[in-house]
Coordinates of C-alpha atoms and ligand atoms in Angstrom, one line a residue:
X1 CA 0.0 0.0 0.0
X2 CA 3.0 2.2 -0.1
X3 CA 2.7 3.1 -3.7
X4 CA 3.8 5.7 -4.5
X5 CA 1.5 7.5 -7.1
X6 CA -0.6 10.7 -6.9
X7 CA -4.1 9.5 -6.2
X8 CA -5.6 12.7 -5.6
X9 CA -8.5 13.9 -8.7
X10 CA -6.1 15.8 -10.9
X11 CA -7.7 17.6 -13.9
X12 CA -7.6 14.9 -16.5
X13 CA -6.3 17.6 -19.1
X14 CA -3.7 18.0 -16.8
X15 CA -2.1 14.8 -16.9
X16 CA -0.6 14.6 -20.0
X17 CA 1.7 18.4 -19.7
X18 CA 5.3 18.1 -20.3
X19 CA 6.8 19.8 -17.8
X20 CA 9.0 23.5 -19.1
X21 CA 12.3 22.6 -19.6
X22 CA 14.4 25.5 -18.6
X23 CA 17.8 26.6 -19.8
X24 CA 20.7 24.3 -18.0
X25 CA 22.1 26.5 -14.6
X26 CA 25.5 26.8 -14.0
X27 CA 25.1 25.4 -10.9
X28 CA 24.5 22.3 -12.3
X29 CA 27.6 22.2 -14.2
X30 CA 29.5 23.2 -11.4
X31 CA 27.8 20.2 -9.2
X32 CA 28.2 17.3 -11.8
X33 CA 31.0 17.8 -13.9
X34 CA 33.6 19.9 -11.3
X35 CA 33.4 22.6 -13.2
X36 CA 34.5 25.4 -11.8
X37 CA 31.6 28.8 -11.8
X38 CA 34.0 31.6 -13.2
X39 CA 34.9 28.8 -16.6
X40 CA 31.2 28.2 -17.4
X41 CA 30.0 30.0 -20.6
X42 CA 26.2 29.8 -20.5
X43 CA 24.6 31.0 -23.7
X44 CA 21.5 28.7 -22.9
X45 CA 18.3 31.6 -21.7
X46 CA 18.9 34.4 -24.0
X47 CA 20.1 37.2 -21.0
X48 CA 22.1 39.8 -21.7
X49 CA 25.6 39.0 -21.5
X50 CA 26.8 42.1 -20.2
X51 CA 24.6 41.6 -17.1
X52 CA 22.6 44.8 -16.1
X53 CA 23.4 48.4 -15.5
X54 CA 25.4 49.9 -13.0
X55 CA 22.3 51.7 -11.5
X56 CA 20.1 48.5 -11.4
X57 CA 22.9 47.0 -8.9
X58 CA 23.2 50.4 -7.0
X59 CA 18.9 50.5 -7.0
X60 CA 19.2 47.1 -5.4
X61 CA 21.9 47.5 -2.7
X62 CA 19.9 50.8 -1.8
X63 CA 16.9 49.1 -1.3
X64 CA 17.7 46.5 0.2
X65 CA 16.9 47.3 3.7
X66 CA 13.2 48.0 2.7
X67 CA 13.7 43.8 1.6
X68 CA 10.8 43.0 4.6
X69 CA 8.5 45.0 3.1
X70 CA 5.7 44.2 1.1
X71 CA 6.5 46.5 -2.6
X72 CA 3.8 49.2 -3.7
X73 CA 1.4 47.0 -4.8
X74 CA -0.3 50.0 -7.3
X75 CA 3.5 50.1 -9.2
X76 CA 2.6 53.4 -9.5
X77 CA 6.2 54.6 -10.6
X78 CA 7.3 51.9 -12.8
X79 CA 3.6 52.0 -14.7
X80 CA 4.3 55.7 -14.9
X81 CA 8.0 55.4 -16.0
X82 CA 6.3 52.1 -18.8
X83 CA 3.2 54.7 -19.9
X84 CA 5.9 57.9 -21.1
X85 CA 8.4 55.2 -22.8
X86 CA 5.5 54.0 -24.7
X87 CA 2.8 56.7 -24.7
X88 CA 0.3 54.9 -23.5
X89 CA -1.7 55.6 -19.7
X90 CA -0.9 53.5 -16.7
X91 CA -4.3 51.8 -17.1
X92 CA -3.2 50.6 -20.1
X93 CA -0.4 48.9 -18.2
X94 CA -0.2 45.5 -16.5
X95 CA 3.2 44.2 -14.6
X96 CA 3.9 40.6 -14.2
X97 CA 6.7 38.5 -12.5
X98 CA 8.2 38.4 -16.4
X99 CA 5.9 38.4 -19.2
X100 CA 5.3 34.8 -18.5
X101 CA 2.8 35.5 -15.7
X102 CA 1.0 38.3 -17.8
X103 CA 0.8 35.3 -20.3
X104 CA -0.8 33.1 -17.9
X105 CA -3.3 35.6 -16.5
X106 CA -4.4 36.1 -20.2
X107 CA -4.5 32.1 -20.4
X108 CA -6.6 32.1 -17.1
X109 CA -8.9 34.6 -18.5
X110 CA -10.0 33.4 -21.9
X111 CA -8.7 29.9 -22.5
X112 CA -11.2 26.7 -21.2
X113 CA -12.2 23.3 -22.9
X114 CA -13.6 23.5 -26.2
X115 CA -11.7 27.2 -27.1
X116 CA -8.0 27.3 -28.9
X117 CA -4.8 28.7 -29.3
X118 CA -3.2 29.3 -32.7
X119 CA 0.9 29.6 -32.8
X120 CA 3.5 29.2 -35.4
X121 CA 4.6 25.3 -35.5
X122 CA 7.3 26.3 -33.1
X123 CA 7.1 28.6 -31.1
X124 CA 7.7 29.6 -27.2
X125 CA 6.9 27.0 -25.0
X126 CA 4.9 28.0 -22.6
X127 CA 2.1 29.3 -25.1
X128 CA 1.0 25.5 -25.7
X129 CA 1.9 24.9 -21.6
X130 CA -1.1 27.8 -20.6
X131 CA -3.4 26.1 -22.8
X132 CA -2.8 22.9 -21.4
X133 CA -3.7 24.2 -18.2
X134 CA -7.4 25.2 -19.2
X135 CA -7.6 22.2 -21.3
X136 CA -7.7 24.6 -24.7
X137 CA -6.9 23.4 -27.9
X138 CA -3.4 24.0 -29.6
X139 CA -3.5 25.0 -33.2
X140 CA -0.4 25.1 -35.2
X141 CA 0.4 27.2 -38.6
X142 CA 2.0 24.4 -41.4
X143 CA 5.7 26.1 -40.9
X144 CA 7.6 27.9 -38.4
X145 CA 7.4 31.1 -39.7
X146 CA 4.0 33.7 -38.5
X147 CA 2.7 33.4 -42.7
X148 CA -0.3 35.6 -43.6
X149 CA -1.0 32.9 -46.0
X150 CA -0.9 30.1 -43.5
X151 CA -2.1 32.2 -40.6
X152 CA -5.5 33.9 -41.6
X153 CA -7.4 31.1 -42.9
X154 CA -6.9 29.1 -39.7
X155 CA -8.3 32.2 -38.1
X156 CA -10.7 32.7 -40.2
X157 CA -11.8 28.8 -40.0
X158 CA -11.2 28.2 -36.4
X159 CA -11.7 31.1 -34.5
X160 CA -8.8 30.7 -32.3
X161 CA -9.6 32.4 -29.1
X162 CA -5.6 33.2 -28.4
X163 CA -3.6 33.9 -32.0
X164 CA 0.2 33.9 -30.5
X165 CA 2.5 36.6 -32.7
X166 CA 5.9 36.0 -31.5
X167 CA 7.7 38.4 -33.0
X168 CA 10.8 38.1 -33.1
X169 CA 10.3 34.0 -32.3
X170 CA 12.1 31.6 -30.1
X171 CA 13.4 29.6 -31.1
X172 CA 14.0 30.9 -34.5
X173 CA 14.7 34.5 -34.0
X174 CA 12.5 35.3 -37.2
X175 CA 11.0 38.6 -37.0
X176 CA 7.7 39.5 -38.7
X177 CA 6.9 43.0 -40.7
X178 CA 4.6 45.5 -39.0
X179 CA 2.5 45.1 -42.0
X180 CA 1.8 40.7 -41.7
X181 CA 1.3 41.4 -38.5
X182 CA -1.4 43.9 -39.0
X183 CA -3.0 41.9 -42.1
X184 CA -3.0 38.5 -39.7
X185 CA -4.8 41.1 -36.5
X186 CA -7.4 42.2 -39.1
X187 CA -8.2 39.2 -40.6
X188 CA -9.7 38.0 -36.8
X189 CA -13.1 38.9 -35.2
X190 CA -12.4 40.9 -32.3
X191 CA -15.5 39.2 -29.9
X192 CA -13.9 36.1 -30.4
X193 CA -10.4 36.3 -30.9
X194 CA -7.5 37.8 -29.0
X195 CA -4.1 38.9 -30.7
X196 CA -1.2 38.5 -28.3
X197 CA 2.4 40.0 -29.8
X198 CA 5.4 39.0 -27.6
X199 CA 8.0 41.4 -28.0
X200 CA 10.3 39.7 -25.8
X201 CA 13.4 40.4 -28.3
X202 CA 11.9 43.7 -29.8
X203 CA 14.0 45.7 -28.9
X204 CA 16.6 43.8 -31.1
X205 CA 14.4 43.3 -33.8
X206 CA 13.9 47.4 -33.6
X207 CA 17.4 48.0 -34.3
X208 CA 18.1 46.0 -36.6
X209 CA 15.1 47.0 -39.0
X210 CA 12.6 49.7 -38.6
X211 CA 10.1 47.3 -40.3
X212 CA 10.1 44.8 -37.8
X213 CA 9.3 47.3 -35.0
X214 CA 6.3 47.6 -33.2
X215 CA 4.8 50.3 -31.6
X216 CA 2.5 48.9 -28.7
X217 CA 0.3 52.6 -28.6
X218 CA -0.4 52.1 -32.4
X219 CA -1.9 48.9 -32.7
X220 CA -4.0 48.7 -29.1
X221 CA -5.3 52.2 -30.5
X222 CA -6.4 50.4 -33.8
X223 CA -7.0 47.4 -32.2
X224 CA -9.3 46.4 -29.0
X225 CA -8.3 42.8 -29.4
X226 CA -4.4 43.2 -28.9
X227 CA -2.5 42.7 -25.7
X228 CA 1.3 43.5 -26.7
X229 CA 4.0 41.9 -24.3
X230 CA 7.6 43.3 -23.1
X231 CA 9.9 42.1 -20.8
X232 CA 13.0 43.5 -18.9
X233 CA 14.3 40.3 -18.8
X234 CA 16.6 40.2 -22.4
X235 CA 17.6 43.6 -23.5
X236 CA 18.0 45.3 -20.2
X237 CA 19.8 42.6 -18.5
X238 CA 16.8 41.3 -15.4
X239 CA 16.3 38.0 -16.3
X240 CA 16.8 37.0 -12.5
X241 CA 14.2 40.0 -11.3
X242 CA 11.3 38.6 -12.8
X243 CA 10.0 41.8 -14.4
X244 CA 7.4 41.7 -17.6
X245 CA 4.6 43.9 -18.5
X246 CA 1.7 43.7 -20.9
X247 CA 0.0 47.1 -23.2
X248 CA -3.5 46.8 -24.0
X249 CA -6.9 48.5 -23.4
X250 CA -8.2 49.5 -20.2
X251 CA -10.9 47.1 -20.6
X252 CA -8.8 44.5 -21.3
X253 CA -6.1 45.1 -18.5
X254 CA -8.7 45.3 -15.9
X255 CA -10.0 42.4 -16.7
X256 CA -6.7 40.4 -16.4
X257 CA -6.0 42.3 -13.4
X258 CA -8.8 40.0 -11.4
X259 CA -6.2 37.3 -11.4
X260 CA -3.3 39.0 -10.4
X261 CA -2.2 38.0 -7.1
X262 CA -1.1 41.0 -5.1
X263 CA 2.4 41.6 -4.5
X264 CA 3.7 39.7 -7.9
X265 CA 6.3 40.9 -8.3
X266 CA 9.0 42.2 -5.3
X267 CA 10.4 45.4 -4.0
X268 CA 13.8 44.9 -5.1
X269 CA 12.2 43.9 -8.4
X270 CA 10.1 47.2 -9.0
X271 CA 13.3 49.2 -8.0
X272 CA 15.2 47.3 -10.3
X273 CA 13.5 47.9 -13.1
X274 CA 12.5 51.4 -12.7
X275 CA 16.7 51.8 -12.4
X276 CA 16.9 49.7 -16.0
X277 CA 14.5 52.4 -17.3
X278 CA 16.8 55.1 -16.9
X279 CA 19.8 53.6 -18.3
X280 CA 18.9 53.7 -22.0
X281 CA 22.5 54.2 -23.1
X282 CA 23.5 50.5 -21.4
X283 CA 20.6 49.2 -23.3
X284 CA 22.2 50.9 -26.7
X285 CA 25.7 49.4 -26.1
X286 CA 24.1 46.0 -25.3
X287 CA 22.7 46.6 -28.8
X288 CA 25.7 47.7 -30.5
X289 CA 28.1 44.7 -29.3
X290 CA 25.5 42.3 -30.2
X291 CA 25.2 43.6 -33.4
X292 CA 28.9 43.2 -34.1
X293 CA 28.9 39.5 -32.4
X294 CA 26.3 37.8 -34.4
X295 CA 27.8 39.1 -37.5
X296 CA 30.8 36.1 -36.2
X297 CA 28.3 33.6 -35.6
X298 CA 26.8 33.7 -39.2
X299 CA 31.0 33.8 -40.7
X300 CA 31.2 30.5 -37.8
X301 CA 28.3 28.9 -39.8
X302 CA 29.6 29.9 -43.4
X303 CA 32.8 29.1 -43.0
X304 CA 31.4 25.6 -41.6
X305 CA 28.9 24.7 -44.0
X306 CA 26.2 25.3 -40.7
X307 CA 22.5 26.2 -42.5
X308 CA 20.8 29.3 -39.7
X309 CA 18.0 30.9 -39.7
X310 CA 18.6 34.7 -40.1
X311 CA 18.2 36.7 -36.3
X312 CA 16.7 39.5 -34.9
X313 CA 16.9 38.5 -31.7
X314 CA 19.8 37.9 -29.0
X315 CA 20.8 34.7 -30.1
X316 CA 21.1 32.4 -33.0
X317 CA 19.6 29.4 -34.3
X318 CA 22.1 26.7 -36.3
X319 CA 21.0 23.9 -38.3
X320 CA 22.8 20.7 -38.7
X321 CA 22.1 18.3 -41.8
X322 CA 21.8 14.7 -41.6
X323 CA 25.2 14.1 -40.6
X324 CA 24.7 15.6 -37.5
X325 CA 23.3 15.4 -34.5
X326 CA 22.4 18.6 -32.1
X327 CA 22.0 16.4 -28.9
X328 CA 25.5 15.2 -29.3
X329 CA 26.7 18.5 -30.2
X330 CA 24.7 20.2 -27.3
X331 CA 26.2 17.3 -25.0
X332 CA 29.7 18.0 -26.1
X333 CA 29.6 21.4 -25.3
X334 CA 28.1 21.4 -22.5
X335 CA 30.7 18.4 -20.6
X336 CA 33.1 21.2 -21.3
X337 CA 31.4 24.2 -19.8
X338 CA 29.4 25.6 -22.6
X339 CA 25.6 25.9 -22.2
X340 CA 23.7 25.8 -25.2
X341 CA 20.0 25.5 -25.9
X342 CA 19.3 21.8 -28.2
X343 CA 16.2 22.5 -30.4
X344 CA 15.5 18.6 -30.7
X345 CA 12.4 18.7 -28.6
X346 CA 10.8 21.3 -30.9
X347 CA 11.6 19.0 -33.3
X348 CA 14.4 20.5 -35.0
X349 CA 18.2 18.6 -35.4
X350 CA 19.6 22.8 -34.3
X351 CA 20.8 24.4 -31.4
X352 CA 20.0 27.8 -29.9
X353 CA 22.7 30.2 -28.8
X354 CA 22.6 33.0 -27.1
X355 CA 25.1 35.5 -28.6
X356 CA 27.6 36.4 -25.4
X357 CA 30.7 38.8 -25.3
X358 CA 33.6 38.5 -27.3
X359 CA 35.3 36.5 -25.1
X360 CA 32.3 33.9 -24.9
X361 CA 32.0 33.7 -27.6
X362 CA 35.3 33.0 -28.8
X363 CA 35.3 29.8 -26.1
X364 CA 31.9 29.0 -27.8
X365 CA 33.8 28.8 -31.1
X366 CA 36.5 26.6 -30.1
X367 CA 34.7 24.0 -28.6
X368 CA 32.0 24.0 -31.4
X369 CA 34.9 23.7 -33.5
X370 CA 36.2 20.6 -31.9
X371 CA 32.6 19.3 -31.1
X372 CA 32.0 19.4 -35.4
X373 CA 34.9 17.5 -36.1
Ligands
PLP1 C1 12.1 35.2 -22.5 C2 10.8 35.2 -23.1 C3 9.6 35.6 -22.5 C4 9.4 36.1 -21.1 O1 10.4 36.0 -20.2 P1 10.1 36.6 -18.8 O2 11.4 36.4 -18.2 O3 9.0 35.8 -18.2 O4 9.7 38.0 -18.9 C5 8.4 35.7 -23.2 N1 8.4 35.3 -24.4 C6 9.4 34.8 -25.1 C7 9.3 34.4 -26.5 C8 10.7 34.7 -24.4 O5 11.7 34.2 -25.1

């Protein structure tokens, strides 16, 4: 009788989730292999390799005698600070512990059996993981790419209830034009269908072509079925603060705000971010030396004969041909202190990497190196 096995009534929709599987730690390199913490390159979670700003560390260590207490649960600065940067109002604002938690209030809110959620074939996780949780149906377009073509008759047929516009995508680091994106939000009827664009990676997509950037005021004006999605966790190096935000209408926002816990996200957190908010010029020089890096991860692949998927985002996507294998390749990397992201469980023989500085990236090169031959 001392089996053990859950035997309490879970949801029966419930049962058959694959659990997230996050980047690899360092710590876990450091615990099974001996690796030593300072010689591990992780290039696994797409965070800013620089780390953060000076003034996010000194915003931390000043408040952190104010750590016992609870933060201001109306954010009214950081909504303030989010509304001028994207003129918009603060009731057009919602903050969540990363966008992942304003993702799953929007899942909470609309998504139950019998309704769907439309994404590209591969896309972010947890998109397909929310929709598990309410028992929703998972739609997928025919390719990996967000296609007008592909997406707006599935609309149009299905009546998704959640279209997913992950733009620029993980895994892929594809970016979409403003103008698909507005022909695929058009072609949906706004009672039934809600329009999520995660701009996780926008603001690398932004600089690298106007085309691909979106302005969050513009389409929640023109559009009452749009909820846009930012984070502070790529670009402006707070991947470990937990800080995300979503732009729509008031009506909208206050609805999602019924199932936000209070207190989501902490006091060191808000301070944090309001600090990352004032240092656009770290932002700009993350930008710039990421620009210059990638350009040697695409010469890596030529000179290689390595097929990738051309970025606007943070890191980049290789594909191996049949000779290869990316499990092996991730493996081999990562028994020698390199962390990279294996795209086999979205189905793809790739790896994910996370462009780091130069000197990263340099080690990343060398072992790939030895790991192809
Ligand atoms: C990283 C990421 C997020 C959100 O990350 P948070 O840390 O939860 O803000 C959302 N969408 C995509 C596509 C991402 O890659």
């Amino acid at each position: 009788m001392s089996e053990k096995v859950l035997r309490l009534p879970v949801k029966e929709y419930l049962e058959e989730i694959e659990v997230y599987e996050a980047g690899k730690p360092i710590e876990l390199l450091v615990r099974e292999y001996g690796v030593a913490p300072e010689d591990v390159v992780k290039l696994a979670s797409n965070e800013n390799p620089l780390g953060t700003s000076p003034l996010v560390k000194e915003a931390i260590i000043a408040n952190a005698h104010r750590a016992h207490l609870y933060p201001d649960d109306s954010m009214y600065e950081l909504k303030e600070a989010l509304a001028r940067k994207f003129g918009v109002e603060e009731e057009e604002l919602i903050i969540g512990a990363g966008s992942d938690q304003v993702l799953s209030f929007v899942s909470q809110l609309l998504l139950e059996p019998g309704r769907s959620i439309l994404t590209s074939r591969v896309s972010f996780a947890m998109y397909d993981i929310y929709a598990s949780w309410y028992g929703a149906d998972i739609v997928k377009s025919k390719s990996w790419r967000h296609l007008p073509e592909e997406f707006i008759p599935l609309i149009e047929e299905r009546e998704p209830t959640i279209v997913y516009l992950c733009t620029p995508n993980n895994p892929t680091g594809d970016a979409m034009r403003v103008e698909d994106i507005e022909k695929i939000v058009e072609s949906g009827n706004p009672e039934k269908t809600l329009f999520v664009i995660d701009g996780a990676y926008m603001e690398y997509a932004a600089a690298k072509n106007p085309e691909y950037a979106v302005s969050p005021s513009r389409f929640i004006e023109r559009y009452p079925n749009l909820l846009y999605l930012g984070t502070f966790s790529k670009a402006y190096g707070l991947g470990g603060m937990r800080v995300g935000y979503g732009i729509a209408r008031k009506e909208l926002i206050s609805a999602l705000y019924k199932i936000r816990p209070p207190f989501n996200i902490t006091t060191l957190s808000l301070a944090a971010a309001l600090a990352a908010l004032e240092d656009e010029a770290f932002v700009q020089e993350s930008l710039k030396i990421h620009a210059q890096e990638i350009g040697r991860y695409e010469e890596f692949a030529d000179r290689n004969g390595i097929e990738y998927i051309e970025s606007s985002t943070n890191f980049i996507s290789y594909l191996f041909g049949e000779d290869r294998e990316s499990g092996k390749i991730a493996r081999y990397l990562f028994e020698r202190g390199v962390i990279i992201r294996d795209l086999s469980s979205y189905g793809i023989n790739g790896v994910r990497i996370t462009v780091g500085t130069p000197k990263q990236n340099d080690r990343l090169f060398e072992v790939l190196q030895e790991a192809l031959s």
